[in-house]
XYZ file of C-alpha atoms in Angstrom:
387
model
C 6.554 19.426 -24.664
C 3.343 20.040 -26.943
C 2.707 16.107 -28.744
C -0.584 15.865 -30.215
C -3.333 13.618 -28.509
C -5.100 11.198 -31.114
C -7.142 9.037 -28.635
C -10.296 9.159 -27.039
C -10.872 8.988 -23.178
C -13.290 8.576 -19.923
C -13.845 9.478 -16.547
C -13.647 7.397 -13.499
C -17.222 6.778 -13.767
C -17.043 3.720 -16.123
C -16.645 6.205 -19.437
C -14.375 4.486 -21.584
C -10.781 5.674 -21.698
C -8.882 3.712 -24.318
C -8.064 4.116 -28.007
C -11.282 4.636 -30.156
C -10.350 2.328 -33.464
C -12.097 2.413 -36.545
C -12.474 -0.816 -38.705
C -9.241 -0.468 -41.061
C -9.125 -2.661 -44.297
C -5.565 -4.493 -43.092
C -6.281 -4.602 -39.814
C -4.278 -1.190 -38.565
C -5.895 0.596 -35.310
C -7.465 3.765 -36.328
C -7.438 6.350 -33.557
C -9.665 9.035 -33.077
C -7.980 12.818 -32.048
C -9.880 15.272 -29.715
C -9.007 19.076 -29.588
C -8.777 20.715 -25.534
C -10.764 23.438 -26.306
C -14.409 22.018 -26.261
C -16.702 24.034 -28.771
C -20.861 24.975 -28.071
C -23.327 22.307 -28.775
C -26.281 24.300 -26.961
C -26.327 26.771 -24.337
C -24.554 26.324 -21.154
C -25.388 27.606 -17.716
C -25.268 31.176 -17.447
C -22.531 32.121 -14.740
C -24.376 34.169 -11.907
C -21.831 36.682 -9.778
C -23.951 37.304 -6.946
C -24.232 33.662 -6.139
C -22.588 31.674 -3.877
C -23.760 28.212 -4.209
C -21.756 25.651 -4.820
C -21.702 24.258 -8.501
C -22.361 20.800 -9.052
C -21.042 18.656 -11.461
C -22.880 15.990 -13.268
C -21.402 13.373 -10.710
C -23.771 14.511 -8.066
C -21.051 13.337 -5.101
C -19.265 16.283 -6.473
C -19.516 19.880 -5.886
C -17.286 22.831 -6.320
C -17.206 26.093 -4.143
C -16.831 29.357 -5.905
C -14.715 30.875 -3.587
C -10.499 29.399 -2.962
C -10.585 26.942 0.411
C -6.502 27.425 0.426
C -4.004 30.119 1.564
C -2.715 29.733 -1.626
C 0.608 29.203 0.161
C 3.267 26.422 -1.679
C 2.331 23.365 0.206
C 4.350 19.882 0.653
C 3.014 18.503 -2.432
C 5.049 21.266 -4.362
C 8.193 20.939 -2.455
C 10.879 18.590 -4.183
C 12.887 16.228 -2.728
C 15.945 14.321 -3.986
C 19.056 16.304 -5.881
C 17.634 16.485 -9.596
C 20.207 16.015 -12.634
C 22.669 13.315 -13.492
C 22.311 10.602 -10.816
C 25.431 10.230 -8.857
C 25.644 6.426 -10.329
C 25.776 7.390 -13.794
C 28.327 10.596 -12.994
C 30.526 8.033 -11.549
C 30.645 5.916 -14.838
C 31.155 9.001 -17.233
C 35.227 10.128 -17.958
C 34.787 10.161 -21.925
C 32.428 10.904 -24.618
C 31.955 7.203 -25.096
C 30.853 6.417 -21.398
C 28.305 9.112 -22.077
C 27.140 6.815 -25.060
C 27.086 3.486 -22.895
C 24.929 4.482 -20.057
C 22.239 3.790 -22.569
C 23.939 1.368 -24.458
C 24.372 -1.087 -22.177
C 26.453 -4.063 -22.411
C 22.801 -5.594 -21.452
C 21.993 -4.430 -24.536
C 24.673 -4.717 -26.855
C 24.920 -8.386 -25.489
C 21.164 -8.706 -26.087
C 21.462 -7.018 -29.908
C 24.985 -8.835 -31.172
C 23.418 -12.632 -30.129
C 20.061 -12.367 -31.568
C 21.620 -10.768 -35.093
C 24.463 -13.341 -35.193
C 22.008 -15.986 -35.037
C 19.621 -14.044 -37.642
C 22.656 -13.658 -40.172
C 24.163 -16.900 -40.159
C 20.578 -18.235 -41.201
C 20.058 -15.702 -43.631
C 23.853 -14.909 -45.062
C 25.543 -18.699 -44.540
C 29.355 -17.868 -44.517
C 28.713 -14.731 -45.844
C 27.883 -13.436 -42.844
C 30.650 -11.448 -40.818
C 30.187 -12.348 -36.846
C 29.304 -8.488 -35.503
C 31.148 -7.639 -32.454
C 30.346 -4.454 -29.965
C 33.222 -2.308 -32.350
C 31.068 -2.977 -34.997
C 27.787 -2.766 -33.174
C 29.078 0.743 -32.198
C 30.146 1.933 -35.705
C 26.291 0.715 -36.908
C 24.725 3.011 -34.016
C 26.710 5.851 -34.393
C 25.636 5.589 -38.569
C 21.870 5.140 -37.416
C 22.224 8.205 -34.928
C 24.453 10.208 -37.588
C 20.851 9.952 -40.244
C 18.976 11.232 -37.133
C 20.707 14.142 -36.530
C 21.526 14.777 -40.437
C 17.557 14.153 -40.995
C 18.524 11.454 -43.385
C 16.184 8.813 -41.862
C 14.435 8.838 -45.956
C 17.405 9.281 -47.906
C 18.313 5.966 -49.800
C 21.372 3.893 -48.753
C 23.071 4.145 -51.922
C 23.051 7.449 -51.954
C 24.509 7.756 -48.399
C 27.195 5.524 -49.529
C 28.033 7.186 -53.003
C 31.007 8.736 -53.444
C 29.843 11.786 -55.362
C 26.675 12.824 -52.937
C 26.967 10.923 -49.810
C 29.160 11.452 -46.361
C 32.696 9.915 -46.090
C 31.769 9.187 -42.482
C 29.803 6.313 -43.698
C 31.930 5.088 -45.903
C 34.903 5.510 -43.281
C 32.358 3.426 -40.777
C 31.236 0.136 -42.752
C 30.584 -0.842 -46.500
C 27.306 -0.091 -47.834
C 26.808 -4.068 -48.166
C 27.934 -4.925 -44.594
C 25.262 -2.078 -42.892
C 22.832 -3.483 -45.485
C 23.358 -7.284 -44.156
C 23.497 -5.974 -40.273
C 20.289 -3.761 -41.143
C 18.405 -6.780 -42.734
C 19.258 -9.495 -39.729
C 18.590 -7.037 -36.491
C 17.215 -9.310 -34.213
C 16.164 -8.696 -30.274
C 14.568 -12.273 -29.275
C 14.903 -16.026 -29.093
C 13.310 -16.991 -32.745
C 12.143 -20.495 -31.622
C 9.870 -19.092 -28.342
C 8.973 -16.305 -30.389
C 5.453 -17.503 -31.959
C 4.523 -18.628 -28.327
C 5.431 -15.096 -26.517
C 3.703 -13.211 -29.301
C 0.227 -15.318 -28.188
C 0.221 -13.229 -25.078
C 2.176 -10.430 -25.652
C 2.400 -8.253 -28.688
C 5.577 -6.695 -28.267
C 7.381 -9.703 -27.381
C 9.966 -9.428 -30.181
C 11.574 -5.945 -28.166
C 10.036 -6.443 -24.927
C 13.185 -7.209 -23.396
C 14.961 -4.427 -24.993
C 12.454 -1.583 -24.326
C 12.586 -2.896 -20.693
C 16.429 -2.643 -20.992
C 15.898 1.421 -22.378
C 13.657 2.178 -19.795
C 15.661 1.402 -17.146
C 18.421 3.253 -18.124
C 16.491 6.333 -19.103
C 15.613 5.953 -15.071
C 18.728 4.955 -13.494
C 20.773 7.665 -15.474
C 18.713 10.896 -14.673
C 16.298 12.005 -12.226
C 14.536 15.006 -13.181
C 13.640 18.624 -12.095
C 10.358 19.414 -10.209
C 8.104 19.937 -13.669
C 7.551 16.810 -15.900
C 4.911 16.479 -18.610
C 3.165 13.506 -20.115
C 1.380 12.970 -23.103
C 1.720 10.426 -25.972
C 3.946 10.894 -29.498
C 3.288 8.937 -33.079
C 6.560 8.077 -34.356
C 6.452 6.991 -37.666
C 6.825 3.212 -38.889
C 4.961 1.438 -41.988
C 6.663 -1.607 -42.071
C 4.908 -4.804 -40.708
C 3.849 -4.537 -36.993
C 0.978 -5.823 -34.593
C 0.540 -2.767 -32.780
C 0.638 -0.076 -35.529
C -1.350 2.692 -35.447
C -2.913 4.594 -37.956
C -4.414 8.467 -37.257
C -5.736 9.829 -40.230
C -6.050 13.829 -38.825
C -1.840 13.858 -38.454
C -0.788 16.284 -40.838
C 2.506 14.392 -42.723
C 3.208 10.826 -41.087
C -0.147 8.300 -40.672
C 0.960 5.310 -39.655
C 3.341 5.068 -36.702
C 4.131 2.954 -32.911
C 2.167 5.097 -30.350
C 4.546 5.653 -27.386
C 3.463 7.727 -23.727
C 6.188 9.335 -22.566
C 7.321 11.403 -19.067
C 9.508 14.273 -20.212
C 11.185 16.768 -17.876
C 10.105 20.097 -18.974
C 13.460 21.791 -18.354
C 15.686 19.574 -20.123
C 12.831 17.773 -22.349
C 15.086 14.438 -21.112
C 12.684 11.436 -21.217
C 12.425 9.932 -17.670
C 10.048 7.253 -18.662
C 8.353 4.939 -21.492
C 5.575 3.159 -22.492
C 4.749 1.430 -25.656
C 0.674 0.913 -26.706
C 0.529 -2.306 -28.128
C -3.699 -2.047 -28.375
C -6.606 -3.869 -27.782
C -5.769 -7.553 -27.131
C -7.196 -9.503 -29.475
C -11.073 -9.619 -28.891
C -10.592 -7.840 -25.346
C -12.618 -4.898 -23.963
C -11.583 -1.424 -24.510
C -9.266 -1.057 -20.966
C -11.029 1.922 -18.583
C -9.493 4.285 -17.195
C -6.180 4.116 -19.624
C -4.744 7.638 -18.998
C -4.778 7.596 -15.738
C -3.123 4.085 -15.175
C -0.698 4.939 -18.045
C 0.324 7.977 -15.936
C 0.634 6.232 -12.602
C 2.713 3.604 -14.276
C 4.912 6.381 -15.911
C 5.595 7.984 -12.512
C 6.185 4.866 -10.054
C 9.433 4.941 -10.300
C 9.986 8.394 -8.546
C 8.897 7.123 -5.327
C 6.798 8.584 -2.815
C 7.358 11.376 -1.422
C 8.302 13.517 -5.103
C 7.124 16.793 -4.920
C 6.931 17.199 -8.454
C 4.487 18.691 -10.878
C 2.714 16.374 -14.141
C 1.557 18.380 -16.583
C -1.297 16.360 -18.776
C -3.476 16.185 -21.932
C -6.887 15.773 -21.982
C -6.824 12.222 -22.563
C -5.205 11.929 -19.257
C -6.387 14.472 -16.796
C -8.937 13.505 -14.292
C -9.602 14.757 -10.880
C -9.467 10.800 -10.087
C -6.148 11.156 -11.425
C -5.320 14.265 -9.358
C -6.462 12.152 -6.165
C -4.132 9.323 -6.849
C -1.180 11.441 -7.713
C -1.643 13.758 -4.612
C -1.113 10.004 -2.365
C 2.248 10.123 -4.144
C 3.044 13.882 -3.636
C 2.761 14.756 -6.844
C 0.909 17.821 -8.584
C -1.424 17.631 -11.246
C -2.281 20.393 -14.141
C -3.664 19.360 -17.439
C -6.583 20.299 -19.692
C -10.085 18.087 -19.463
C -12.372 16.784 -21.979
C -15.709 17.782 -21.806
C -17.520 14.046 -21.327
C -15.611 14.367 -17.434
C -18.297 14.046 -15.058
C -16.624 16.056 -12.274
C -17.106 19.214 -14.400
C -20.032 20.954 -13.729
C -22.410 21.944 -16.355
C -21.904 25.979 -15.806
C -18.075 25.416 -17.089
C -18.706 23.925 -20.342
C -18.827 26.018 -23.956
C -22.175 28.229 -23.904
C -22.699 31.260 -25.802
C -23.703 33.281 -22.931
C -20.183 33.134 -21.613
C -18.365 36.646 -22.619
C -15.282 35.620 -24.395
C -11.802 36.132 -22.263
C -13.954 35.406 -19.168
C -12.957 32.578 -16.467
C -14.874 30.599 -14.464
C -13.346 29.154 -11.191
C -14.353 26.250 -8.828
C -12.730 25.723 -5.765
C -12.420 21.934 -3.545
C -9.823 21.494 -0.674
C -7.015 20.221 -2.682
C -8.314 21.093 -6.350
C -8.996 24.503 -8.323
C -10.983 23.880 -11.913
C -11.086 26.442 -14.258
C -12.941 27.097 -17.425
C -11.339 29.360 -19.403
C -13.621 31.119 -22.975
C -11.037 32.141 -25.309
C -14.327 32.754 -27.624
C -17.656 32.749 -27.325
C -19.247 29.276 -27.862
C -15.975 27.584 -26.648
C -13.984 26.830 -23.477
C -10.662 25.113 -22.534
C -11.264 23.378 -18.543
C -8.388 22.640 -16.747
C -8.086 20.722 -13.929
C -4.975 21.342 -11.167
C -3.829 20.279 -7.393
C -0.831 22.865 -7.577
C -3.009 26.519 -8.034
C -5.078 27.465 -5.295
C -5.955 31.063 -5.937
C -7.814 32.851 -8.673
């Protein structure tokens, strides 16, 4: 999985490691997006062959030998344990297409969806408003994930709907005016408590139903021995408290920022996690990769023996310690402000392009790799032990 990074982040060494916002006329977070491979500023330290020193990183407590410290053998860490795939619970549950469909859409959910609309429509419609049932409820999901698929998430309703252009399925499914009515009451929370929950938490009107997704995106799957995290815009302009805007995306600005844990096999989402931003007036949070990872991963339990692969706003060997206490692997490329990486390894122009420079500790290898002259790409990984 390749998403694109748009924050900026820290070290463990009090560098801050949060979204960087920029003011924003209505209020929007602006992030700031960082590229992996770090470009030449001035010259670096020129790489010596015939010595053996150890290279030191800016964090003087940290050095790195020159030579590997390993066999290079697969140790525990990189051993997997636990039968990876379907989970036996949700196998058991799964005859038909349409069990397949409610391991995610739970009757948690459904139950959680149908009250808060009912009570949404009957204030909005009066007796116009047809009670929605789970049949229904179905018939409006399958539309919604019908437009995904079809990549008709911008084409207008009417035009779904019409008889000359649009697909019979819809019309087959629900009238244009009962999907509109549904569409404009969907409701997830308790109206009355909601100005009070929204004080102290920002997501308050689908807390309970992202915490409902998440736990079936756990309990339904548990994935292969090579996961990857990093974070995804998905686009949204409509009115939100947490909406992000990133001005160097290409198509889509504005957007909810998720972090995700993807297998890499199946590209199945294990895990979620919703940035909601800065509370209002707070400090920038520290160290927010690297507890946004740890969070992601919990649930897999200790022992794993799984590998995270990481961006650059994640990955830090403070991250690689904590994860190894788990028994999990860490790879993933570093930004350049990481005070565990020594001088030598950043861009200089008196590294030959193609070269790579290697530093060795007992349960880390870092490498700083020159695809050109006057810039580098460092990674960082507890799962390579060799050159």
């Amino acid at each position: 999985m390749d998403l694109d990074d748009e924050t900026s982040g820290s070290d463990s060494n009090g560098e801050e490691d949060s979204v960087e916002t920029i003011a924003e006329p209505d209020g929007v977070e602006v992030e700031a997006e960082q590229s992996d491979t770090l470009s030449d500023d001035d010259d670096g330290v020129l790489y010596q062959l015939n010595d053996v020193s150890p290279f030191l990183a800016r964090n003087p407590d940290i050095k790195w030998e020159r030579f590997p410290l390993d066999s290079g053998k697969t140790r525990t860490v990189n051993k997997m344990t636990g039968q990876p795939g379907v989970t036996p619970s949700a196998r058991s549950r799964v005859v038909t297409l349409m069990d397949t469909f409610n391991l995610f859409f739970t009757p948690q959910v459904k139950d959680l969806i149908i009250r808060f609309t009912n009570e949404e429509g009957k204030t909005q419609y009066g007796d116009g408003w047809v009670k929605l049932d789970p049949v229904v409820l179905d018939a409006y999901l399958g539309i919604l994930l019908l437009q995904g698929i079809m990549n008709d998430g911008t084409v207008p309703v009417c035009e779904l709907w019409s008889g000359s252009e649009g697909k019979g399925v819809h019309r087959a499914c629900m009238s244009r005016e009962r999907f509109t009515q549904i569409t404009c009451s969907l409701r997830f929370d308790d109206k009355p408590s909601r100005e009070a929950r929204v004080a102290i938490n920002k997501m308050a009107q689908v807390q309970e139903l992202s915490d409902l997704w998440s736990i079936a995106l756990r309990e339904n799957y548990l994935p292969y021995e090579f996961l990857c995290v990093d974070e995804q815009l998905f686009p949204f302009k409509g009115r939100c408290g947490f909406k992000q805007y990133i001005p160097t995306k290409p198509r889509s600005k504005y957007g909810l920022n998720l972090f995700l844990l993807c297998g890499c096999r199946t590209s199945y989402c294990c895990n979620i996690q919703l940035y909601t931003g800065k509370a209002p007036g707070g400090a920038a949070e520290k160290n927010q990769g690297q507890r946004v990872v740890l969070d992601l991963v919990e649930y897999l339990g200790n022992p794993s023996g799984r590998n995270v692969t990481t961006h650059n706003f994640f990955t830090s060997l403070m991250l690689g310690e904590a994860l190894l206490k788990k028994n999990i692997s860490l790879v993933g490329t570093m930004r350049k402000n990481r005070k565990e990486i020594p001088s030598a390894f950043l861009p200089s122009k008196s590294h030959a392009a193609f070269s790579s420079y290697f530093g060795h500790k007992p349960d880390f290898t870092l490498v700083s790799y020159v695809p050109k002259k006057g810039k580098a790409v460092v990674l960082l990984s507890s799962m390579h032990f060799s050159q």
